[in-house]
Coordinates of C-alpha atoms and ligand atoms in Angstrom, one line a residue:
Chain A
M1 CA 97.1 126.0 73.8
S2 CA 99.2 122.9 74.4
F3 CA 102.7 122.8 75.4
L4 CA 103.6 119.5 74.5
R5 CA 101.8 118.1 71.2
L6 CA 102.1 114.5 69.7
D7 CA 100.6 114.4 66.3
G8 CA 99.9 111.3 64.7
L9 CA 103.1 110.1 66.2
T10 CA 104.1 106.6 64.7
L11 CA 107.0 104.6 65.9
A12 CA 108.4 101.2 64.9
Y13 CA 111.5 98.7 65.7
G14 CA 112.4 97.6 62.4
K15 CA 109.2 96.2 60.7
T16 CA 107.7 95.8 64.1
P17 CA 105.1 98.7 64.8
A18 CA 105.5 99.8 68.3
V19 CA 103.1 103.3 68.4
E20 CA 100.6 103.9 65.7
G21 CA 99.2 107.5 65.2
L22 CA 99.2 108.7 68.8
N23 CA 97.8 112.2 69.0
L24 CA 98.1 113.9 72.7
D25 CA 98.0 117.3 73.7
I26 CA 99.9 118.2 77.2
H27 CA 99.4 121.7 78.7
R28 CA 102.1 123.5 80.6
G29 CA 102.6 122.5 84.3
E30 CA 100.4 119.3 83.9
L31 CA 101.1 116.0 85.5
I32 CA 100.4 113.2 83.1
A33 CA 100.3 109.5 83.8
L34 CA 100.8 107.0 81.0
L35 CA 99.2 103.9 82.0
G36 CA 98.9 100.6 80.3
P37 CA 99.9 96.9 80.4
S38 CA 103.6 96.2 79.5
G39 CA 104.3 96.1 75.9
C40 CA 101.6 98.9 75.3
G41 CA 104.2 101.4 73.9
K42 CA 104.7 103.5 77.2
T43 CA 108.6 103.7 77.0
T44 CA 108.7 104.0 73.5
T45 CA 106.6 107.0 73.2
M46 CA 108.7 108.6 76.0
R47 CA 112.0 107.6 74.1
A48 CA 110.5 109.5 71.1
I49 CA 109.7 112.6 72.8
A50 CA 113.3 112.5 74.2
G51 CA 114.7 112.1 70.8
L52 CA 116.4 108.8 71.3
M53 CA 114.0 106.9 68.8
P54 CA 113.4 107.9 65.3
V55 CA 109.7 109.2 64.4
R56 CA 108.3 107.2 61.4
A57 CA 105.5 109.4 61.2
G58 CA 103.6 112.6 62.6
Q59 CA 105.0 115.5 64.5
I60 CA 106.3 116.4 67.9
T61 CA 105.9 120.1 69.0
L62 CA 107.4 121.6 72.3
D63 CA 106.7 124.8 73.3
G64 CA 105.9 125.9 69.9
R65 CA 108.9 124.4 68.3
D66 CA 108.7 121.5 66.1
I67 CA 111.3 119.3 67.8
T68 CA 110.8 116.1 65.8
R69 CA 114.2 116.1 64.0
V70 CA 115.9 117.9 66.6
A71 CA 118.6 116.0 68.1
A72 CA 118.2 114.5 71.5
N73 CA 121.0 116.7 73.2
R74 CA 119.1 120.0 72.1
R75 CA 115.7 119.1 73.1
E76 CA 115.4 120.6 76.7
V77 CA 113.8 117.4 77.7
G78 CA 114.4 115.2 80.8
L79 CA 114.0 111.6 81.0
V80 CA 114.4 109.4 84.4
F81 CA 115.2 105.8 83.2
Q82 CA 113.7 103.0 84.6
S83 CA 116.7 101.7 85.4
Y84 CA 118.0 105.5 86.6
A85 CA 121.1 105.0 84.3
L86 CA 123.5 106.9 86.7
F87 CA 127.1 107.1 85.8
P88 CA 128.6 104.6 87.9
H89 CA 132.4 106.0 87.8
L90 CA 131.3 109.3 89.4
T91 CA 130.1 110.7 92.6
V92 CA 126.4 112.0 93.1
F93 CA 128.0 115.3 93.0
E94 CA 129.5 114.6 89.6
N95 CA 126.4 113.0 88.3
V96 CA 123.9 116.0 89.0
A97 CA 126.9 118.1 87.4
F98 CA 127.3 116.4 84.4
G99 CA 124.8 118.2 82.1
L100 CA 125.8 121.6 83.7
R101 CA 129.3 121.1 83.1
L102 CA 128.6 120.4 79.2
K103 CA 126.7 123.7 79.1
G104 CA 129.9 125.6 80.3
M105 CA 128.8 126.1 83.9
S106 CA 131.9 126.0 86.6
G107 CA 133.1 127.3 89.8
K108 CA 131.0 128.6 92.7
A109 CA 127.5 128.9 90.3
L110 CA 127.9 125.3 89.4
E111 CA 128.5 124.2 92.8
D112 CA 125.9 126.1 94.2
K113 CA 123.1 124.7 91.5
V114 CA 124.2 121.1 92.1
M115 CA 124.1 121.4 96.0
A116 CA 120.7 122.8 95.8
A117 CA 119.6 120.2 93.4
I118 CA 121.0 117.5 95.7
A119 CA 119.6 119.2 99.0
S120 CA 116.0 119.3 97.0
V121 CA 116.0 115.4 96.9
G122 CA 117.5 115.2 100.5
L123 CA 120.7 113.8 99.4
T124 CA 123.2 116.4 100.9
P125 CA 125.3 114.3 103.0
F126 CA 125.8 112.0 100.1
A127 CA 127.1 114.4 98.0
Q128 CA 130.6 112.7 97.6
R129 CA 129.4 109.1 97.2
K130 CA 129.8 107.0 94.5
T131 CA 126.4 106.1 92.9
P132 CA 126.8 102.1 93.1
D133 CA 126.9 102.3 96.9
M134 CA 123.5 103.7 97.3
S135 CA 120.3 102.3 97.9
G136 CA 117.5 101.9 95.0
G137 CA 115.4 104.7 96.5
Q138 CA 118.8 107.2 96.8
Q139 CA 119.7 106.3 93.3
Q140 CA 116.2 107.2 92.1
R141 CA 116.7 110.7 93.9
V142 CA 119.9 110.9 92.4
A143 CA 118.7 110.4 88.8
L144 CA 115.7 112.9 89.7
A145 CA 118.0 115.7 90.6
R146 CA 120.4 115.2 87.8
S147 CA 117.5 115.5 85.3
M148 CA 115.8 118.4 87.3
V149 CA 119.0 120.5 87.8
M150 CA 118.9 120.9 83.8
E151 CA 115.3 122.8 83.9
P152 CA 113.8 120.8 81.1
K153 CA 110.8 121.9 79.8
V154 CA 109.3 118.4 80.1
L155 CA 110.2 115.7 82.7
M156 CA 109.5 112.2 81.9
L157 CA 110.0 109.6 84.6
D158 CA 109.6 105.7 83.3
E159 CA 107.9 103.8 85.9
P160 CA 109.7 105.9 88.7
L161 CA 108.1 103.7 91.4
S162 CA 108.1 100.2 90.3
N163 CA 111.5 99.3 91.5
L164 CA 110.9 100.6 95.0
D165 CA 109.4 98.9 98.0
A166 CA 105.9 99.5 99.1
R167 CA 107.1 102.2 101.8
L168 CA 109.7 103.9 99.5
R169 CA 107.1 103.9 96.8
L170 CA 104.6 106.0 99.1
E171 CA 107.5 108.4 100.1
M172 CA 108.5 108.6 96.5
R173 CA 105.1 109.4 95.2
T174 CA 104.5 111.9 98.1
E175 CA 108.1 113.6 96.9
L176 CA 107.1 113.7 93.1
Q177 CA 103.9 115.3 93.9
R178 CA 105.8 118.0 96.1
V179 CA 108.4 118.8 93.4
Q180 CA 105.8 119.1 90.8
K181 CA 103.9 121.5 92.7
K182 CA 106.9 123.3 93.7
T183 CA 108.6 123.7 90.4
G184 CA 105.6 123.7 88.2
L185 CA 107.2 121.3 86.0
T186 CA 105.5 119.7 83.3
M187 CA 105.7 116.1 84.0
I188 CA 104.9 112.6 82.2
F189 CA 105.5 109.7 84.5
V190 CA 104.9 105.9 83.2
T191 CA 103.0 103.4 85.2
H192 CA 101.3 100.2 85.0
D193 CA 99.7 100.7 88.3
Q194 CA 96.3 102.1 88.1
I195 CA 96.4 103.1 92.1
E196 CA 99.6 105.6 91.2
A197 CA 98.1 107.1 88.2
L198 CA 94.7 107.7 89.9
A199 CA 96.8 109.3 93.1
L200 CA 99.3 111.4 90.9
A201 CA 97.9 112.7 88.0
D202 CA 96.2 115.8 86.6
R203 CA 95.2 113.6 83.7
I204 CA 95.8 109.9 82.8
V205 CA 96.4 108.7 79.1
V206 CA 95.6 105.0 78.9
M207 CA 97.6 103.1 76.4
R208 CA 96.9 100.0 74.7
N209 CA 98.8 98.2 71.9
G210 CA 100.6 101.4 70.6
A211 CA 97.5 103.7 70.7
I212 CA 95.3 105.8 73.2
E213 CA 92.4 104.0 74.6
Q214 CA 91.4 107.2 76.5
I215 CA 92.3 110.1 78.2
G216 CA 91.0 112.0 81.0
T217 CA 90.9 113.0 84.5
P218 CA 91.3 110.3 87.4
E219 CA 87.6 110.8 87.9
D220 CA 86.8 110.3 84.3
I221 CA 88.9 107.2 84.1
Y222 CA 87.8 105.5 87.5
N223 CA 84.1 106.3 87.1
R224 CA 83.5 106.7 83.5
P225 CA 85.6 104.4 81.5
E226 CA 84.9 104.4 77.9
S227 CA 85.9 100.7 77.0
A228 CA 86.0 97.3 78.7
F229 CA 89.6 97.5 78.1
V230 CA 89.8 100.8 80.4
A231 CA 87.0 99.4 82.6
D232 CA 88.8 96.5 83.3
F233 CA 92.0 98.0 84.2
V234 CA 90.3 100.4 87.0
G235 CA 88.5 97.6 88.6
F236 CA 85.2 97.0 87.0
E237 CA 85.4 93.1 87.0
T238 CA 82.2 92.1 85.8
I239 CA 81.5 93.0 82.0
F240 CA 78.7 92.5 79.6
A241 CA 78.3 93.7 76.0
L242 CA 75.0 95.0 74.6
K243 CA 73.6 93.7 71.3
D244 CA 70.0 94.6 70.3
G245 CA 68.9 95.6 73.6
A246 CA 70.1 92.6 75.5
M247 CA 73.2 91.8 77.4
V248 CA 75.4 88.9 75.9
T249 CA 76.1 86.6 78.6
K250 CA 77.5 82.8 78.5
G251 CA 74.0 81.4 78.5
E252 CA 70.7 83.1 77.4
P253 CA 71.1 87.0 76.5
V254 CA 69.4 89.1 79.5
P255 CA 67.2 92.2 78.1
V256 CA 68.2 95.4 79.2
P257 CA 65.1 97.3 78.5
D258 CA 66.7 100.5 80.2
A259 CA 70.2 100.8 79.1
P260 CA 71.4 104.2 78.2
A261 CA 71.4 105.3 74.9
G262 CA 74.7 104.5 72.8
A263 CA 76.1 102.1 75.3
A264 CA 78.0 99.0 74.0
A265 CA 78.7 97.3 77.2
L266 CA 77.7 97.4 80.9
A267 CA 80.1 97.0 83.7
W268 CA 80.1 96.5 87.5
R269 CA 82.6 97.0 90.1
P270 CA 82.2 94.1 92.7
R271 CA 80.6 96.8 95.0
A272 CA 78.0 97.6 92.5
V273 CA 76.8 94.0 92.3
T274 CA 73.7 93.5 94.4
F275 CA 74.4 90.7 96.7
G276 CA 71.8 88.4 98.6
E277 CA 68.7 88.9 96.5
G278 CA 67.6 89.7 92.7
R279 CA 66.8 88.1 89.6
F280 CA 69.9 85.8 89.0
E281 CA 71.2 83.1 91.0
G282 CA 74.9 81.6 91.2
T283 CA 77.2 79.6 93.1
V284 CA 80.0 80.6 95.4
L285 CA 83.5 79.6 93.4
S286 CA 85.9 81.3 96.0
S287 CA 85.5 83.9 98.6
S288 CA 88.1 86.3 100.2
F289 CA 88.3 88.5 103.2
A290 CA 89.8 92.1 102.6
G291 CA 89.3 93.5 105.8
S292 CA 86.3 95.6 106.0
A293 CA 84.8 93.7 103.0
R294 CA 84.4 90.2 101.7
E295 CA 84.7 89.3 97.8
Y296 CA 82.8 86.5 96.4
L297 CA 83.6 85.1 92.9
L298 CA 80.3 83.5 91.8
D299 CA 80.0 80.9 88.9
T300 CA 76.7 81.9 87.3
P301 CA 74.8 80.8 84.1
L302 CA 75.6 84.5 82.7
G303 CA 79.1 83.8 83.5
P304 CA 81.7 84.5 86.3
V305 CA 80.6 87.5 88.6
K306 CA 82.4 89.3 91.2
A307 CA 80.7 90.8 94.1
E308 CA 81.8 92.6 97.3
V309 CA 79.7 92.9 100.6
D310 CA 80.2 94.1 103.8
A311 CA 82.3 92.0 105.9
A312 CA 80.1 92.4 108.9
L313 CA 77.3 90.5 107.1
P314 CA 77.4 86.7 107.9
A315 CA 79.8 84.6 105.4
H316 CA 78.4 82.4 102.7
D317 CA 80.4 78.7 102.4
L318 CA 81.9 77.7 99.0
G319 CA 79.3 76.0 96.8
A320 CA 76.2 78.0 98.6
T321 CA 73.8 79.2 96.0
V322 CA 72.9 83.1 96.5
R323 CA 70.9 85.2 94.5
F324 CA 72.4 88.6 93.1
D325 CA 71.4 91.2 90.7
L326 CA 73.2 93.6 88.2
P327 CA 71.2 96.9 88.3
V328 CA 71.5 99.1 85.7
A329 CA 71.5 102.0 87.7
T330 CA 74.9 101.1 89.2
A331 CA 76.5 100.0 86.2
A332 CA 79.2 102.1 84.0
A333 CA 77.9 102.2 80.3
L334 CA 80.8 101.8 78.0
R335 CA 81.1 103.2 74.7
R336 CA 82.9 100.2 73.4
A337 CA 82.7 96.7 74.2
E338 CA 86.4 95.8 73.5
Chain B
M1 CA 139.9 56.3 101.1
T2 CA 141.7 55.9 97.7
R3 CA 139.7 58.9 96.4
N4 CA 141.3 61.2 99.2
I5 CA 144.8 60.3 97.9
L6 CA 143.8 60.4 94.1
A7 CA 142.8 63.8 94.1
P8 CA 145.9 65.6 95.8
L9 CA 148.1 63.1 93.6
T10 CA 146.4 64.3 90.4
L11 CA 146.4 67.8 91.3
G12 CA 150.3 67.4 92.5
L13 CA 151.0 65.8 89.0
V14 CA 149.3 68.4 86.9
L15 CA 151.2 71.0 88.8
L16 CA 154.7 69.4 88.4
F17 CA 153.7 69.2 84.7
L18 CA 153.0 72.8 84.4
I19 CA 155.5 74.3 86.8
G20 CA 158.4 71.7 86.4
P21 CA 159.9 73.1 83.3
F22 CA 159.9 76.6 84.8
I23 CA 161.9 75.5 87.8
I24 CA 164.4 73.8 85.9
I25 CA 164.7 77.0 83.6
V26 CA 165.0 79.3 86.7
A27 CA 167.5 76.7 88.6
A28 CA 169.7 76.5 85.3
S29 CA 169.9 80.3 85.3
F30 CA 171.7 80.5 88.3
S31 CA 174.3 77.8 87.3
A32 CA 177.9 78.5 87.9
G33 CA 178.9 75.9 84.7
E34 CA 179.5 76.8 81.2
T35 CA 176.5 74.5 79.7
L36 CA 173.1 74.7 80.1
A37 CA 172.5 71.6 82.4
F38 CA 170.3 70.2 84.9
P39 CA 170.8 69.9 87.9
P40 CA 172.7 73.3 87.6
Q41 CA 176.6 73.4 88.6
G42 CA 177.3 75.5 91.5
F43 CA 175.7 79.0 92.0
S44 CA 176.2 82.3 90.4
F45 CA 174.7 85.3 88.9
K46 CA 177.1 85.5 85.8
W47 CA 174.7 84.5 83.3
I48 CA 172.1 86.6 84.5
A49 CA 174.6 89.3 84.0
K50 CA 175.7 88.1 80.7
V51 CA 172.3 88.5 79.2
F52 CA 172.5 92.4 79.5
T53 CA 175.9 92.7 77.7
V54 CA 174.6 90.6 74.6
E55 CA 174.5 93.4 71.9
S56 CA 171.9 91.3 69.6
F57 CA 169.7 90.6 72.8
R58 CA 169.6 94.4 73.5
Q59 CA 168.5 95.1 70.0
S60 CA 166.1 92.6 69.6
F61 CA 164.3 93.3 72.8
G62 CA 164.0 96.9 71.6
T63 CA 162.4 95.5 68.6
S64 CA 160.0 93.1 70.6
L65 CA 159.2 96.0 73.0
F66 CA 158.5 98.3 70.1
L67 CA 156.0 95.4 68.4
A68 CA 154.3 94.6 71.8
I69 CA 153.7 98.2 72.9
G70 CA 152.9 99.6 69.2
G71 CA 150.9 96.7 68.1
T72 CA 149.0 96.7 70.9
L73 CA 148.1 100.5 70.9
A74 CA 147.3 100.3 67.3
A75 CA 145.2 97.0 67.9
L76 CA 143.3 98.6 70.5
I77 CA 142.8 102.0 68.4
L78 CA 141.3 99.5 65.7
G79 CA 139.5 97.3 68.3
I80 CA 137.9 99.6 70.7
P81 CA 135.7 101.1 68.2
A82 CA 135.0 98.0 66.5
A83 CA 133.8 96.3 69.6
Y84 CA 131.8 99.4 70.4
A85 CA 130.2 99.4 67.0
M86 CA 129.4 95.9 67.3
S87 CA 128.2 95.7 70.6
R88 CA 125.6 98.8 70.4
Y89 CA 124.4 98.9 66.4
R90 CA 122.9 95.8 65.0
L91 CA 125.4 96.0 62.2
P92 CA 124.7 94.1 58.7
G93 CA 127.6 91.5 58.8
A94 CA 128.5 91.9 62.4
E95 CA 128.8 88.4 62.6
T96 CA 131.2 88.0 59.6
V97 CA 133.3 90.9 61.2
R98 CA 133.5 89.2 64.3
F99 CA 134.5 85.8 62.8
M100 CA 136.9 87.5 60.6
V101 CA 138.6 89.2 63.6
S102 CA 138.8 85.9 65.5
L103 CA 140.5 84.2 62.6
P104 CA 144.1 84.7 63.9
I105 CA 143.4 82.8 67.0
V106 CA 142.3 80.0 64.8
V107 CA 144.9 79.8 62.0
P108 CA 148.0 78.4 63.0
G109 CA 150.9 81.2 63.3
I110 CA 153.4 79.1 60.8
V111 CA 150.5 79.9 58.1
V112 CA 149.9 83.0 58.6
G113 CA 153.7 84.1 58.7
L114 CA 154.4 82.0 55.6
A115 CA 151.4 83.9 53.9
L116 CA 152.1 87.1 54.8
L117 CA 156.0 86.6 53.6
R118 CA 155.2 85.1 50.3
Y119 CA 152.3 87.2 49.5
F120 CA 152.8 90.6 51.2
V121 CA 156.1 91.1 52.1
I122 CA 157.8 89.8 49.0
P123 CA 155.5 91.3 46.2
A124 CA 154.8 94.3 47.8
G125 CA 158.3 94.9 49.0
V126 CA 157.3 96.1 52.4
P127 CA 160.0 97.1 54.8
I128 CA 160.2 94.1 57.4
L129 CA 159.8 96.1 60.5
L130 CA 156.7 97.6 58.9
A131 CA 155.7 93.9 58.1
L132 CA 156.2 92.6 61.7
F133 CA 154.3 95.6 63.2
L134 CA 151.3 95.0 61.1
A135 CA 151.3 91.4 61.6
H136 CA 151.5 91.6 65.4
T137 CA 148.7 94.2 65.4
A138 CA 146.6 91.8 63.3
L139 CA 147.4 89.1 66.0
I140 CA 146.7 91.1 68.9
L141 CA 143.2 92.5 67.3
P142 CA 141.1 89.6 68.0
Y143 CA 142.1 89.6 71.8
A144 CA 141.7 93.3 71.9
V145 CA 138.1 92.9 70.5
R146 CA 137.2 90.0 72.7
V147 CA 138.2 91.5 76.0
V148 CA 137.0 95.1 75.3
S149 CA 133.6 93.5 73.7
A150 CA 133.3 91.7 77.3
S151 CA 133.4 94.7 79.5
L152 CA 131.2 96.5 77.2
A153 CA 128.5 93.8 77.4
N154 CA 128.2 94.6 81.0
L155 CA 127.6 98.2 80.2
R156 CA 124.2 99.3 79.8
S157 CA 123.4 101.5 76.8
D158 CA 121.0 103.4 78.6
M159 CA 123.7 105.2 80.6
E160 CA 125.1 106.8 77.2
E161 CA 121.3 108.0 76.6
A162 CA 121.2 109.5 79.6
A163 CA 124.3 111.4 78.8
V164 CA 123.1 112.6 75.4
I165 CA 119.4 113.7 76.7
L166 CA 121.9 115.8 79.5
G167 CA 123.4 117.4 76.4
A168 CA 126.4 115.3 75.2
S169 CA 127.2 114.6 71.7
R170 CA 127.4 110.9 70.7
I171 CA 131.3 111.0 70.8
G172 CA 131.3 113.0 74.2
A173 CA 128.9 110.3 75.7
F174 CA 131.6 107.7 74.7
V175 CA 134.6 109.5 75.9
R176 CA 132.9 110.7 79.2
V177 CA 130.8 107.7 80.1
V178 CA 131.9 104.6 78.1
L179 CA 135.6 104.8 78.2
P180 CA 136.0 105.5 81.9
N181 CA 133.8 102.4 82.7
I182 CA 135.5 100.1 80.4
R183 CA 139.0 101.2 81.3
G184 CA 139.8 98.0 83.2
G185 CA 138.7 96.0 80.2
I186 CA 141.3 98.1 77.9
L187 CA 144.1 97.8 80.4
A188 CA 143.5 94.0 80.5
A189 CA 143.4 93.8 76.7
F190 CA 146.7 96.0 76.5
I191 CA 148.3 93.7 79.2
L192 CA 147.1 90.3 77.1
G193 CA 148.1 92.1 73.7
F194 CA 151.5 93.0 75.1
V195 CA 152.3 89.6 76.4
T196 CA 150.7 87.9 73.2
S197 CA 153.0 89.7 71.0
F198 CA 155.9 89.6 73.3
N199 CA 155.9 85.8 73.1
Q200 CA 155.0 85.4 69.6
V201 CA 157.3 82.8 67.6
P202 CA 156.0 81.5 64.6
V203 CA 154.7 84.4 62.7
S204 CA 157.6 86.6 63.7
L205 CA 160.1 83.6 62.5
F206 CA 158.9 84.2 58.9
L207 CA 159.1 87.6 59.0
S208 CA 162.4 88.1 60.8
G209 CA 165.3 89.5 58.6
P210 CA 168.6 90.7 58.4
G211 CA 169.0 93.3 61.6
V212 CA 165.4 93.2 62.4
R213 CA 164.5 90.3 64.9
T214 CA 162.3 89.6 67.8
L215 CA 163.8 88.6 71.0
P216 CA 162.3 85.2 71.0
I217 CA 163.5 84.6 67.3
D218 CA 167.2 86.1 68.3
M219 CA 166.9 83.5 71.4
L220 CA 166.3 80.9 68.9
G221 CA 169.3 81.8 66.7
Y222 CA 171.6 82.3 69.6
M223 CA 170.9 78.8 71.1
E224 CA 171.9 77.3 67.6
I225 CA 175.4 78.7 68.1
V226 CA 176.0 79.0 71.6
F227 CA 174.9 76.8 74.6
D228 CA 175.6 78.5 77.6
P229 CA 173.1 79.3 80.5
S230 CA 172.4 82.9 79.3
I231 CA 169.5 81.4 77.3
A232 CA 168.0 79.9 80.6
A233 CA 168.7 83.2 82.4
L234 CA 167.0 85.3 79.8
S235 CA 164.1 83.0 79.8
S236 CA 163.8 83.3 83.5
L237 CA 163.9 87.1 83.3
L238 CA 161.1 87.4 80.8
A239 CA 159.1 84.9 82.6
F240 CA 159.2 87.4 85.9
L241 CA 158.5 90.1 83.9
S242 CA 155.4 88.4 82.6
I243 CA 154.2 87.1 85.8
G244 CA 155.0 90.7 87.6
I245 CA 152.9 92.4 85.2
V246 CA 149.7 90.2 85.5
L247 CA 150.2 90.1 89.3
L248 CA 150.2 93.7 89.0
A249 CA 147.1 93.7 86.8
E250 CA 145.3 91.3 88.9
R251 CA 146.1 93.3 92.1
F252 CA 144.8 96.4 90.5
L253 CA 142.2 95.6 88.2
G254 CA 141.0 92.2 88.8
F255 CA 142.5 90.7 85.5
S256 CA 141.2 87.4 85.7
R257 CA 137.5 88.8 85.4
Y258 CA 138.3 89.9 81.7
V259 CA 140.5 86.8 80.4
Ligands
ADP401 N1 114.5 97.4 71.4 C1 113.5 96.8 71.0 N2 113.3 96.0 70.0 C2 112.3 95.8 69.2 N3 111.2 95.8 69.9 C3 110.9 96.3 70.9 C4 112.1 96.8 71.8 N4 111.7 97.7 72.8 C5 110.4 97.5 72.8 N5 109.9 96.8 71.7 C6 108.5 96.5 71.4 O1 107.8 97.6 71.1 C7 106.7 97.4 72.1 C8 106.4 98.7 73.0 O2 107.2 98.4 74.1 P1 107.5 99.4 75.2 O3 107.3 100.9 75.0 O4 108.8 99.0 75.8 O5 106.5 98.9 76.1 P2 106.2 99.5 77.6 O6 107.0 100.3 78.0 O7 104.6 100.1 77.5 O8 106.0 98.3 78.7 C9 106.6 95.8 72.6 O9 105.8 95.2 71.6 C10 107.7 95.7 72.7 O10 108.1 94.3 72.5
MG402 MG1 108.5 100.3 79.8

């Protein structure tokens, strides 16, 4: 039974549609990543779940209750904004205490609970600081503590890692995972970075143009993308559509007699392309060294092809002619060619 | 070479033009002579002291103070929600409202005063003090809306949304999150409104009647009859009062950010 259910959710800004007919079932305690390019409707979907955005059509059910028309301040849903949205006139303590005070909590009980939340994000020494004096990573932790202390049924985070530098990002990633495992909180986080989604989520929801493109475990999404869009997003760089048993290429169609049944396209990661031998020939357009591997971009009669080989092998110069192959055995079969 | 002299010279002339009259007035207020003259004859505090003994000054000062404080408060009570609504919601006709609210800045005060007198006070029989109060409120409103709008523009709306998600009502979020963060702008608007109202002449001129006068109008009337340095003394006192308020505001609020 699903804990949070979006049923035909349709959202719009004025006459501009933003999300159309979105269906999603999330289980209690799940960590869900909303993954997709900028503008695909991730923030809009979260705002609707939080009650900040009117629902045009469809239904939102949380813990057995229809909350589609419930006011935002009665939803028991947490949202950590991309900008954190801390209250600059209040201290860290008062930011975290804000929601509890509105619930009528006060005195020792309030103080204990707030300080525990502040401690859980490692900010105890900063409790009396004003939030504008803190670093981005610290502000983020305050925002997290402020939402978590309310014990929401669902905690949503909008691009929680995008404003942090590389080191902090990794640290925060671990932190989020730890918090989620410890509290068993149902969490949804937004990202446009596939690595983050793959590393953190129980399930990934890939969105495109206001609709869901694919839902699956990180393994599903990474190894078995259903469409060219998802494949491209998770690093399949060479994709050809299939038509009448042949790959549609820039030049002549290439027959693929052993294509899996029902496949609409075939996709290869650079690793999956056979390099140095095979049926096809291309010239090296560019090559880049990436530590243990070397990546070649080939100009071929089929179209551009990206291949990756062991860096220990001798390098090919720009303009060199090399043979390659696209074995069906190493390809992902896509159900949709778009 | 010439440029090196020209720049400070120009600056000096501009400063003289701006501050010169003020210096003359201040000097004249300490005169020991009987008429308003410059350079002052002798030195005394007698005209400064006299200002406080003139009954009509005391009365009109009270009227001006009432109008400046009351009018500014009324303008803020109307202006803060208006500015808030215009900044947060895409209201139909918001531009029209913004324009209408700015009109009193553009339309000459003489026209406003005459129009109010001819078409409002006389036909409707509105008491003069009430008419003055309404006129001053209307005059201050554009400043209130503008200054408050400016500080609202720097305030992200997601803060209020965060407050609502944490359980606040819309009004609760406004009181707990918006107001504390624009209090500098509100105080700036208050000071600007106060000074604008206190120094207002053209509109008050038409609306002053028997027994009810604002201080500047009273000073005009006084000067037509008596030509002693007490007018200069009063002007200096008022100028220093204004300067003091603005300096305090700058010191504690960074007033110049808002105007
Ligand atoms: N305040 C707004 N007014 C009008 N259109 C908006 C607004 N916010 C977002 N949109 C549009 O809605 C779509 C989805 O936006 P959003 O949910 O913010 O995308 P994401 O978070 O995935 O980057 C985009 O096409 C965007 O241009
Ligand atoms: Mg977004």
